[in-house]
Short mmCIF file of C-alpha atoms and ligand atoms in Angstrom, two decimals:
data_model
loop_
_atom_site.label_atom_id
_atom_site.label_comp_id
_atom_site.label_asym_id
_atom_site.label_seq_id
_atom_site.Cartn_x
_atom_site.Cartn_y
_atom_site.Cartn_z
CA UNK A 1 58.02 -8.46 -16.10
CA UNK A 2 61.89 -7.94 -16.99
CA UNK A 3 64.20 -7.26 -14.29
CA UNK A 4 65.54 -3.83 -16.00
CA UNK A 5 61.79 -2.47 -15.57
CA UNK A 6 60.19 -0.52 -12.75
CA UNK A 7 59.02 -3.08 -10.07
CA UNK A 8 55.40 -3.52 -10.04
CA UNK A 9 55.23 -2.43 -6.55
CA UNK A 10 56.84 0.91 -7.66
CA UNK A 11 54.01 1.40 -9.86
CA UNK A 12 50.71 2.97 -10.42
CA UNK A 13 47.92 0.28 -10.22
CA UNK A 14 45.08 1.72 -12.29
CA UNK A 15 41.55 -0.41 -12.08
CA UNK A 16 38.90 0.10 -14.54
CA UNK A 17 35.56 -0.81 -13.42
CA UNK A 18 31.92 -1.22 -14.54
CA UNK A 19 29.25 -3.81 -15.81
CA UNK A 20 29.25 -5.94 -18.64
CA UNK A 21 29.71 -3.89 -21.99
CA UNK A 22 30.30 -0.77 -21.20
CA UNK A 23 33.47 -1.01 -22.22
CA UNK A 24 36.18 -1.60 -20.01
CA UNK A 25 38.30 -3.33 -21.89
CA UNK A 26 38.02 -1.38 -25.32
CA UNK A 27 38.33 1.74 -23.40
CA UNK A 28 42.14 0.43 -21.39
CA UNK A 29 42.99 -0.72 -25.53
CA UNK A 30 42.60 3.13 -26.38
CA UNK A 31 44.13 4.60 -23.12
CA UNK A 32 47.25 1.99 -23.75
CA UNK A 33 47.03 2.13 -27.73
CA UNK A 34 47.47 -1.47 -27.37
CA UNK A 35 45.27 -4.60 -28.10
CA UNK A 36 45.55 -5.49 -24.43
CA UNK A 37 42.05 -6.88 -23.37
CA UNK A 38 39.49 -8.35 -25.23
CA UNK A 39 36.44 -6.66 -26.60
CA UNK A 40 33.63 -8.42 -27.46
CA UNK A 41 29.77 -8.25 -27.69
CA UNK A 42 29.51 -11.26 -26.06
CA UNK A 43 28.54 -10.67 -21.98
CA UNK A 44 31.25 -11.41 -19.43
CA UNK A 45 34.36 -11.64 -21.63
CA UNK A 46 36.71 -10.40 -19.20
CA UNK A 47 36.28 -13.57 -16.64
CA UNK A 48 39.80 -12.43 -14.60
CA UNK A 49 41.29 -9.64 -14.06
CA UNK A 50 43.98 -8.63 -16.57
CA UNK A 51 46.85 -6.56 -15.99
CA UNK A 52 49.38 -5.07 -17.83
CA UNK A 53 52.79 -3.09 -16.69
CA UNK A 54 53.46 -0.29 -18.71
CA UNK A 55 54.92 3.13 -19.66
CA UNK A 56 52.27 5.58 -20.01
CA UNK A 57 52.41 9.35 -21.25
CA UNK A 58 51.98 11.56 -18.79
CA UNK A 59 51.17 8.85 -16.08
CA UNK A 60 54.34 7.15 -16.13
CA UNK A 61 55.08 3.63 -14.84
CA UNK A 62 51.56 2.14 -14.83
CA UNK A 63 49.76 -1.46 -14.17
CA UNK A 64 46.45 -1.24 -15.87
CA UNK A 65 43.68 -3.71 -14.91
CA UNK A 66 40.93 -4.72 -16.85
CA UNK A 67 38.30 -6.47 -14.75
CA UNK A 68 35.51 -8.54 -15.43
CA UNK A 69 31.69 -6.79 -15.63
CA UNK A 70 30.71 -6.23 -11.87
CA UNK A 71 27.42 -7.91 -12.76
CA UNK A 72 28.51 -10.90 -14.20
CA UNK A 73 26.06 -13.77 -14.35
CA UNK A 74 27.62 -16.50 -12.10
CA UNK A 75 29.36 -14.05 -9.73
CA UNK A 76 27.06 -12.81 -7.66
CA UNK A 77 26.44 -11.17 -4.46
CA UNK A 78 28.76 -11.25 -1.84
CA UNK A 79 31.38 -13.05 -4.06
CA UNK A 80 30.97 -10.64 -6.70
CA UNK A 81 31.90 -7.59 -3.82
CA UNK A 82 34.87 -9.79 -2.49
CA UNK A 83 36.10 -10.08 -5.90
CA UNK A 84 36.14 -6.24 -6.42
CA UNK A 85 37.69 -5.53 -2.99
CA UNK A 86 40.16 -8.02 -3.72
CA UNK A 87 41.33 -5.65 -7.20
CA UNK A 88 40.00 -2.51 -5.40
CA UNK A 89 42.65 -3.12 -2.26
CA UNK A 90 45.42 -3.29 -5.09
CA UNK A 91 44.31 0.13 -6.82
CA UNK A 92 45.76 3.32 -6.52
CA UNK A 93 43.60 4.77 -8.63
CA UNK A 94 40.10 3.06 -10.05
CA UNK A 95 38.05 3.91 -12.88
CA UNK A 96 34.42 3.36 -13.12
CA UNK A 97 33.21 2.91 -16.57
CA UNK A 98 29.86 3.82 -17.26
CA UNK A 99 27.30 3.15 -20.52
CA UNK A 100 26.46 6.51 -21.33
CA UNK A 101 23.57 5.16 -23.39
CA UNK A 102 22.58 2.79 -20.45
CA UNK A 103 23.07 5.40 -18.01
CA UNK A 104 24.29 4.37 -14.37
CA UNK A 105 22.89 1.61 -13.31
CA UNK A 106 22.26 -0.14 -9.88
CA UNK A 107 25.43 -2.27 -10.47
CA UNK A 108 27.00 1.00 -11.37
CA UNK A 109 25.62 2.81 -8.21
CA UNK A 110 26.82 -0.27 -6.23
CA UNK A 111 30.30 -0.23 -7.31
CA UNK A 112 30.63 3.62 -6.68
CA UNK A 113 30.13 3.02 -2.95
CA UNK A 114 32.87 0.06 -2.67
CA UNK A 115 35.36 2.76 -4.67
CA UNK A 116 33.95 5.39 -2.19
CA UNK A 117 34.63 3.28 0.67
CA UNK A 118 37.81 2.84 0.39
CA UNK A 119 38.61 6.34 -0.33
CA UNK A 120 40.88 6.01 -3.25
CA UNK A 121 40.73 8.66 -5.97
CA UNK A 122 38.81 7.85 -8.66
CA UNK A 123 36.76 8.42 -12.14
CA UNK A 124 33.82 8.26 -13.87
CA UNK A 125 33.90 7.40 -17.49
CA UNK A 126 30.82 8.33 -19.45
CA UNK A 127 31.80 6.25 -22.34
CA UNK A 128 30.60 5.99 -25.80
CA UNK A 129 29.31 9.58 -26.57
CA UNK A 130 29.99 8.69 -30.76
CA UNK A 131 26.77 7.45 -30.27
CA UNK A 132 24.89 10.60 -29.15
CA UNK A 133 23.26 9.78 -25.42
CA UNK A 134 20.16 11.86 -24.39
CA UNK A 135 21.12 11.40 -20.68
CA UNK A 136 23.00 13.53 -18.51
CA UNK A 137 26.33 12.33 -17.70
CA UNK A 138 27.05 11.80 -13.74
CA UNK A 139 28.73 15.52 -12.18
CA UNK A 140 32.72 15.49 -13.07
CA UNK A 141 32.50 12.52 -15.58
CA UNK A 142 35.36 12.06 -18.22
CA UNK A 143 33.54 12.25 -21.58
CA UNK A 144 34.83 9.70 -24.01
CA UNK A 145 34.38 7.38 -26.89
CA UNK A 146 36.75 4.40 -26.46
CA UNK A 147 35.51 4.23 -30.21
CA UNK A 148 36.71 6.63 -32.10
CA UNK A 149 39.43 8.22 -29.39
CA UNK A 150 37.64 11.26 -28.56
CA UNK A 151 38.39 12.44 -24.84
CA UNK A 152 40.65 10.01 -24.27
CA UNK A 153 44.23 12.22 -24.54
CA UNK A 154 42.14 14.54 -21.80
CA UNK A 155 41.26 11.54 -19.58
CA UNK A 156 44.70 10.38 -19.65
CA UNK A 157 45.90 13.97 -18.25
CA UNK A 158 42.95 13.97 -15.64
CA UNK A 159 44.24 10.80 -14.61
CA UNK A 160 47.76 11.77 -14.07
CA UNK A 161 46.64 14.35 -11.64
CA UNK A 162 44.70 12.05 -9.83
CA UNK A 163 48.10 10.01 -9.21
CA UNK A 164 49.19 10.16 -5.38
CA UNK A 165 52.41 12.75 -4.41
CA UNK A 166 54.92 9.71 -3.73
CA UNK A 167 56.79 11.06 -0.46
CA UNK A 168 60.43 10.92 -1.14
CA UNK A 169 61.32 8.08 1.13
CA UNK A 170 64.16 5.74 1.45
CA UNK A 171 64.81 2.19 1.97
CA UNK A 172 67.99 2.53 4.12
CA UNK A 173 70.36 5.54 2.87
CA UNK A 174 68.57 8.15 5.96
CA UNK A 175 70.29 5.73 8.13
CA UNK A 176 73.87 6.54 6.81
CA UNK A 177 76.05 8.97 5.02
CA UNK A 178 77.83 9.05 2.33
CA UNK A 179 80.99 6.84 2.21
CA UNK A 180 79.67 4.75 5.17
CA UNK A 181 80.03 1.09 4.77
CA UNK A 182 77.15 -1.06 5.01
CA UNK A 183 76.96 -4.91 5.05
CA UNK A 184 74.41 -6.65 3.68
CA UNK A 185 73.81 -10.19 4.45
CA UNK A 186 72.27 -12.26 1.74
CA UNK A 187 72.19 -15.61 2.77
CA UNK A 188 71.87 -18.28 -0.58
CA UNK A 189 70.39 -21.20 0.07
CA UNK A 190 68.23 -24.21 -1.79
CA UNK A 191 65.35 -21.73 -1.54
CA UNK A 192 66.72 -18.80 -3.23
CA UNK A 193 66.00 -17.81 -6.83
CA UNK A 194 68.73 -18.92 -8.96
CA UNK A 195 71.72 -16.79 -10.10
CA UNK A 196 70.29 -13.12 -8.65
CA UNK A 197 68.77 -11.31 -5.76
CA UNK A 198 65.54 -10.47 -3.97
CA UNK A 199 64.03 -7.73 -5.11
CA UNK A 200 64.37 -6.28 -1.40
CA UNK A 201 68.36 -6.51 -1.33
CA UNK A 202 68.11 -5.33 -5.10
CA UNK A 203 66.29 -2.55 -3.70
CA UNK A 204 68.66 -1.63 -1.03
CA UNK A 205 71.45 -2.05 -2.64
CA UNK A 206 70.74 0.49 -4.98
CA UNK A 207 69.26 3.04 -2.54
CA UNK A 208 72.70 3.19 -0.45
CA UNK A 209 74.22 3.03 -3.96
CA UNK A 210 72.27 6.35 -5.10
CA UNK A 211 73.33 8.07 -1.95
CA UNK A 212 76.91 7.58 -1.88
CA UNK A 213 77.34 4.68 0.88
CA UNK A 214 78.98 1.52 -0.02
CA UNK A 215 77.29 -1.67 0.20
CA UNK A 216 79.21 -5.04 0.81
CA UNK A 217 77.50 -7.83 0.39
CA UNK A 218 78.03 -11.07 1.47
CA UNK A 219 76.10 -14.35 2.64
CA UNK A 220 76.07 -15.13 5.88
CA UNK A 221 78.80 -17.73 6.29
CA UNK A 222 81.34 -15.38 4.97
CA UNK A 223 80.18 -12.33 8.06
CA UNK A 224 82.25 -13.32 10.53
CA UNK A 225 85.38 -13.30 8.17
CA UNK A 226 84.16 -10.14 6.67
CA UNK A 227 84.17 -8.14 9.66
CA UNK A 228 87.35 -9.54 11.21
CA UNK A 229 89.25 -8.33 7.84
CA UNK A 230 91.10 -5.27 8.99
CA UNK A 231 89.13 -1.39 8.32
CA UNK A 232 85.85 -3.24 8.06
CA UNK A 233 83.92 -0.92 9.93
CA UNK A 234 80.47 -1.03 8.38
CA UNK A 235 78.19 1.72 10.05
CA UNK A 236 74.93 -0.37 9.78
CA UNK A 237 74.75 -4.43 9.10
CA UNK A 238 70.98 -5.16 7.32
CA UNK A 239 70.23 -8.86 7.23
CA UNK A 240 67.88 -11.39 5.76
CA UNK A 241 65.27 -12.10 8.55
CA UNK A 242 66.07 -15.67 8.72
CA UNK A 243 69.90 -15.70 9.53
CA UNK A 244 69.08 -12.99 12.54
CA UNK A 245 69.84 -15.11 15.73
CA UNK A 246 73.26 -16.40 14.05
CA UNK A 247 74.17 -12.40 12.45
CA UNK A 248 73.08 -10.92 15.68
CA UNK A 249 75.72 -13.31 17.51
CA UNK A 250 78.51 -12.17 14.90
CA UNK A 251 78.09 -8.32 14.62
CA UNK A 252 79.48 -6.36 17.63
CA UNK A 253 76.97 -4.47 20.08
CA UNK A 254 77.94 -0.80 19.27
CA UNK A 255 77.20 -1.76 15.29
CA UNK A 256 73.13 -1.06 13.99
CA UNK A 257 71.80 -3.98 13.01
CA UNK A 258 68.42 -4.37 10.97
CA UNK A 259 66.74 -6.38 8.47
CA UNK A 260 65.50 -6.10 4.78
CA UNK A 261 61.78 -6.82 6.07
CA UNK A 262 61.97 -4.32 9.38
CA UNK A 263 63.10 -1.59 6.32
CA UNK A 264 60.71 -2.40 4.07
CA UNK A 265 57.65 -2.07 6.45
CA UNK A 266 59.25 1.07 7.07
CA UNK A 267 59.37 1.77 3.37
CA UNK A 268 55.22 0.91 2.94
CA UNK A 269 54.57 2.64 5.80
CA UNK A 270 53.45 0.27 8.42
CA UNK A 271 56.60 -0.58 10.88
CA UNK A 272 54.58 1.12 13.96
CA UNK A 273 51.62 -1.22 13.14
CA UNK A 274 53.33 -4.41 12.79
CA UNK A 275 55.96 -3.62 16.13
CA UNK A 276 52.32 -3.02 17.95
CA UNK A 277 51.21 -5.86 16.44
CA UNK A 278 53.84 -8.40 17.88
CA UNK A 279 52.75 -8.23 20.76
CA UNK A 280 49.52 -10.40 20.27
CA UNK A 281 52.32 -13.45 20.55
CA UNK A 282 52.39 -13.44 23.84
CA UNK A 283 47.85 -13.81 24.39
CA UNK A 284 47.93 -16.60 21.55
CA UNK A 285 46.28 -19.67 23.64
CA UNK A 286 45.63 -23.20 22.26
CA UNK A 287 43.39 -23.41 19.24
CA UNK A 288 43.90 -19.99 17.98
CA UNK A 289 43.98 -18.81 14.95
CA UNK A 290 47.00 -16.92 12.95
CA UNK A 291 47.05 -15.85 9.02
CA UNK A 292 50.07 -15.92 7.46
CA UNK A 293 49.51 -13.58 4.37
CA UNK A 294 51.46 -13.46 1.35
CA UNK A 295 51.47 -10.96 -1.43
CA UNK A 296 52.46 -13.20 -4.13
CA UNK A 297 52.06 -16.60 -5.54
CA UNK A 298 55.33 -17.31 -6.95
CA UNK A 299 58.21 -17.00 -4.50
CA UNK A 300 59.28 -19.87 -3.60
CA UNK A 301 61.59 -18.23 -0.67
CA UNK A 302 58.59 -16.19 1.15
CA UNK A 303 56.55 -19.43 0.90
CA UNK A 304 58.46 -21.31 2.58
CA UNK A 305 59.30 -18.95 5.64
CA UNK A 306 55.24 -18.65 5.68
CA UNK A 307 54.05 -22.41 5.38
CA UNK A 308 56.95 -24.24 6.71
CA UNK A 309 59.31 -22.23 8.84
CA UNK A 310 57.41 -19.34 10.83
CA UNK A 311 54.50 -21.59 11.84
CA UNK A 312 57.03 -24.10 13.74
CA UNK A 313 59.09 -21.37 15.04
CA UNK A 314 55.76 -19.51 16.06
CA UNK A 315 54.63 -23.21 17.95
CA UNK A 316 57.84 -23.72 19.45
CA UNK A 317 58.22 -19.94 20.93
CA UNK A 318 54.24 -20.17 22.32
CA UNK A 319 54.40 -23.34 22.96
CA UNK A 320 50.97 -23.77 21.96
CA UNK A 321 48.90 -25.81 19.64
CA UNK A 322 48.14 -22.86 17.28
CA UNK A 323 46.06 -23.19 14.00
CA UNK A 324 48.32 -21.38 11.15
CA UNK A 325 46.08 -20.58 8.02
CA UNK A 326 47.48 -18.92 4.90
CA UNK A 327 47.14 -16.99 1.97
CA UNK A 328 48.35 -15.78 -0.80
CA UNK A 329 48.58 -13.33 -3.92
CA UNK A 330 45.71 -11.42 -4.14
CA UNK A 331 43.23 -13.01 -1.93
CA UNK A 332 42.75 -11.54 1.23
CA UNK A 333 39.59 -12.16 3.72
CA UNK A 334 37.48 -9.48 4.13
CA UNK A 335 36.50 -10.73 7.74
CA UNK A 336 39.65 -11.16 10.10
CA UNK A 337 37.85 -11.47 12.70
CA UNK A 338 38.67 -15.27 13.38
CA UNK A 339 42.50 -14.51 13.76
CA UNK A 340 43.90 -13.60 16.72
CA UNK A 341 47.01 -12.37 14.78
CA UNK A 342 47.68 -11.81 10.82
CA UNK A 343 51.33 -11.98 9.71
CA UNK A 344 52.37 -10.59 6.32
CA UNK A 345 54.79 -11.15 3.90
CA UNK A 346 57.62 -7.97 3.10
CA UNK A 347 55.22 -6.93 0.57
CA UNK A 348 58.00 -6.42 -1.91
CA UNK A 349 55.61 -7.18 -5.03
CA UNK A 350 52.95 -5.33 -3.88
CA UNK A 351 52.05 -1.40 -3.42
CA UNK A 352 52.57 0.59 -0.40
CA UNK A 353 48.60 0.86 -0.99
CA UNK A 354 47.48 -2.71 -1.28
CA UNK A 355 49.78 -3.15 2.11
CA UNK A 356 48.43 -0.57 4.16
CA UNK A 357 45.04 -1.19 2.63
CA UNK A 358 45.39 -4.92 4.44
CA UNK A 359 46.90 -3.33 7.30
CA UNK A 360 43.76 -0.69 7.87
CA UNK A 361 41.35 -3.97 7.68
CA UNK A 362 43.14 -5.35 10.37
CA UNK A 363 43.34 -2.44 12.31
CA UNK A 364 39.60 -1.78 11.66
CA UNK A 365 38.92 -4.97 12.87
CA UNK A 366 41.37 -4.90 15.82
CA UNK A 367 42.95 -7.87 14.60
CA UNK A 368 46.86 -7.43 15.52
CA UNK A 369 49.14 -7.04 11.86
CA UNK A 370 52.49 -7.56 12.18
CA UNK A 371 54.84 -8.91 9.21
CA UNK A 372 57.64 -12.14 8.60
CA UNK A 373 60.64 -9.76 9.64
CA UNK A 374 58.99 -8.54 12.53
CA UNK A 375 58.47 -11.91 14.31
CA UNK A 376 61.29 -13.47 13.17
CA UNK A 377 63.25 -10.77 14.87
CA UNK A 378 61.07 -10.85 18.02
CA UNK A 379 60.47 -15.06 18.43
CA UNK A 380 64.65 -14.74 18.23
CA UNK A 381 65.63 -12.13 20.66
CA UNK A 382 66.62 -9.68 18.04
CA UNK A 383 63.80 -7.10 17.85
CA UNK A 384 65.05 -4.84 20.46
CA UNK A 385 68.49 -4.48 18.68
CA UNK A 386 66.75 -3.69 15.64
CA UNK A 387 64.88 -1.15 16.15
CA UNK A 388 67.08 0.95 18.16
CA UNK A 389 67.70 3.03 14.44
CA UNK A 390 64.41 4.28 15.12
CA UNK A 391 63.88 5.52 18.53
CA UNK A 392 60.51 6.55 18.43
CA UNK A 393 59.68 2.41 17.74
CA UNK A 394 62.45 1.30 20.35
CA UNK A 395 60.48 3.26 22.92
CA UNK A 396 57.29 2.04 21.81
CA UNK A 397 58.79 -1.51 22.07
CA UNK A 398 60.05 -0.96 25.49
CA UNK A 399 56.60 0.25 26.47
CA UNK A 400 54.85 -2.83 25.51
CA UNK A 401 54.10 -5.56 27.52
CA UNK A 402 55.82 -8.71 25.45
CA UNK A 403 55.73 -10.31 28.91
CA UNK A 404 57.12 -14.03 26.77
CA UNK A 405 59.82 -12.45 25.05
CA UNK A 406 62.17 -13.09 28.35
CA UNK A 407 61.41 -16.48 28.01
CA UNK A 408 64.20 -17.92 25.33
CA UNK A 409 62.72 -18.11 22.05
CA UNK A 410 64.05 -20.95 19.93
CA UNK A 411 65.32 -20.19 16.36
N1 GDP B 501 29.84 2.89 -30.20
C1 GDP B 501 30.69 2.53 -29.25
N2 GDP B 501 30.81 1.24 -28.89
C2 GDP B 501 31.68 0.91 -27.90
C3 GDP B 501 32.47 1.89 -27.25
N3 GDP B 501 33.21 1.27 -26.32
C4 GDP B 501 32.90 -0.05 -26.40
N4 GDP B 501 31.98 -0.26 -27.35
C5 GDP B 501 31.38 -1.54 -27.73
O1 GDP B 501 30.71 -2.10 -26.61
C6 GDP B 501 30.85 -3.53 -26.60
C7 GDP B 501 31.47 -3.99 -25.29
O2 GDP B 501 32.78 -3.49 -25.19
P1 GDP B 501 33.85 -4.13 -24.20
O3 GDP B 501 35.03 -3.24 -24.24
O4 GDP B 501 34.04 -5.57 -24.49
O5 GDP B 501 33.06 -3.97 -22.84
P2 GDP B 501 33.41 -4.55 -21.38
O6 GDP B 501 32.54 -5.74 -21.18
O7 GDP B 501 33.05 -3.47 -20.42
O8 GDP B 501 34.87 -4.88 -21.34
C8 GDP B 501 31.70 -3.88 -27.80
O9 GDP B 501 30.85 -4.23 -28.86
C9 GDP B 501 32.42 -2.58 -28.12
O10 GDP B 501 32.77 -2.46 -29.46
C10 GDP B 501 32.33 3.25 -27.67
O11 GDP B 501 32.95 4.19 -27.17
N5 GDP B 501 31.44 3.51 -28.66
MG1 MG B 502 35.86 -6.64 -20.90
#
């Protein structure tokens, strides 16, 4: 994806669904007008999922997915229903693409209930009616042949109404007003993507830009000369999670001080979660187990906090022998149960749904979610100050019992 395009986590993620042949992947081809997937009459084409990022009429900024058939040969069972939860979790929307010559099917039936289950909205496709089906198509079905294109401008305008309301929210300009300054520390190092931003900061800097603040921007070793330059007055200082303990020594009391990743759990909705969650650090015991969850595969920067620097900082602040397992893109486990504590990734590539959707099965399972930012900020002394923009979290904070966060937590 180019940078000038709609993040994919700003985007609609529409799933089709549905056994083998009864075509998936010729019907996303007409809904995209594009040779995108791969028809064949040969079972089992599709053997991953494929997506796409696109501009859709009337659906707008779009990532279609074309899965494989739900009952593939070779994937079966209980792999076959982690598989679909792992693309279902991702969906905003699914689509469930049935043979209207075949009629549903057990498979079919099967893969209703996961969709059901996880209470996104979704559709049934009763596809190829060119060829004149004697059954009854399933109540509310889209009627279409992926064929010859009939239904399919009608199914794209069903599915645009099926599209969540996306609440107006902000990353950071609610914070401020207009004209305020705001410093945002970037810190470059070995580990971060050569010559541009995170998408986080890019994110952020834009959102203060749309609303009249001014960003500043600077790394980290150039704060402390920043602020001392006279009229430098910045209402709010965000930071990169790792250069906390040495930003929170620079920036004076009386200025707010948060990071990218406490604002962007904000932004997906789960900051209350993942401040309730943190305090699960101070029960971890010897031989315990923590997941450190990623949403992507390909940042270097995130992969390193997650394998290398969060699991020694996590040791060092417990002081116990802990047993750090991770995870990335999109595989998830279904059971948390094992984990005394699951820490995420900012989520910046992924949806506020496939987030929360981790988040709920967590919660579900009472298995403590918190996320990098968070316990970076708490393991050095800095979660306190950072939440005090949002009082409602600073008193739930205060309420906890984080009995180990007196002790001194080493960066
Ligand atoms: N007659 C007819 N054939 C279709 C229609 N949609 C798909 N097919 C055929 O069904 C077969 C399987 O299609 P495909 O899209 O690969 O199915 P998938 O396995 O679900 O992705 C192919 O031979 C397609 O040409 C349709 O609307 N009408
Ligand atoms: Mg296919």
């Amino acid at each position: 994806m180019g940078l000038n395009e709609t993040p994919s986590g700003e985007r609609t993620h529409i799933g089709f669904f549905g056994s083998r042949n009864a075509g998936k992947s010729s019907l996303v081809n007409a809904v995209t007008g594009q040779e995108l997937a791969v028809v064949s009459d040969v079972l089992g084409t599709t053997t991953d999922p494929v997506k796409k990022a696109m501009e859709l009429l009337p659906l707008g900024p779009v990532v279609i997915i074309d899965t494989p058939g739900f009952d593939d040969e070779g994937a079966l069972g209980l792999k076959r229903v982690q598989k679909t939860n792992e693309i279902l979790r991702t969906c905003d929307i699914a689509v469930l693409v049935a043979d209207s010559i075949r009629g549903m099917s057990e498979a079919d039936n099967e893969l209703l209930e996961l969709i059901r289950n996880r209470n996104i909205p979704y559709l049934i496709v009763w596809n190829k009616t060119d060829l004149g089906s004697e059954l009854t198509a399933p109540e509310g079905a889209a009627l279409v042949s992926s064929l010859t294109g009939e239904g399919i401008h009608e199914l794209k305008e069903r599915l645009s109404k099926l599209i969540p309301d996306k609440k107006e929210k902000q990353l950071a300009s609610d914070l401020v007003k207009p004209g305020d300054l705001c410093v945002l520390v970037c810190p470059i190092d070995e580990s971060a993507p050569k010559g541009r931003l995170i998408l986080p900061q890019q994110q952020t800097i834009r959102d203060l830009m749309d609303h009249g603040a001014i960003p500043i921007v600077v790394r980290d070793t150039e704060l402390e000369q920043l602020l001392s330059k006279e009229g430098i007055k910045p209402s709010i200082v965000i930071t990169d999670s790792q250069a906390f303990k040495a930003v929170n020594a620079i920036v004076a009391d009386e200025i707010a001080l948060t990071s990218f990743s406490i604002l962007m759990a904000r932004y997906k909705g789960y900051l209350e979660t993942a401040v309730r969650g943190i305090s699960a650090v101070k029960d971890l015991k010897d031989g315990d187990r923590v997941l450190l969850a990623e949403g992507c595969t390909h940042h270097r920067q995130c992969n390193d906090i997650g394998t290398v620097k969060i699991p020694r900082w996590l040791k060092a602040y417990t002081g116990k022998d802990l047993i750090i397992e991770t995870c990335s893109g999109n595989e998830f486990p279904d059971d948390l149960t094992a984990y005394k504590l699951v820490i995420h990734c900012g989520g910046c590539m992924l949806t506020e749904t496939a987030v929360t959707a981790r988040m709920e099965e967590a919660v579900s399972q009472n298995v403590p979610f918190t996320n990098y930012g968070i316990a970076i900020a708490f393991i050095t002394g800095a979660l306190e100050r950072s939440l005090r923009l949002f009082p409602d979290l600073h008193k739930l904070l205060e309420s906890m019992d984080t009995t180990q966060s007196t002790l001194e937590g080493r960066g």
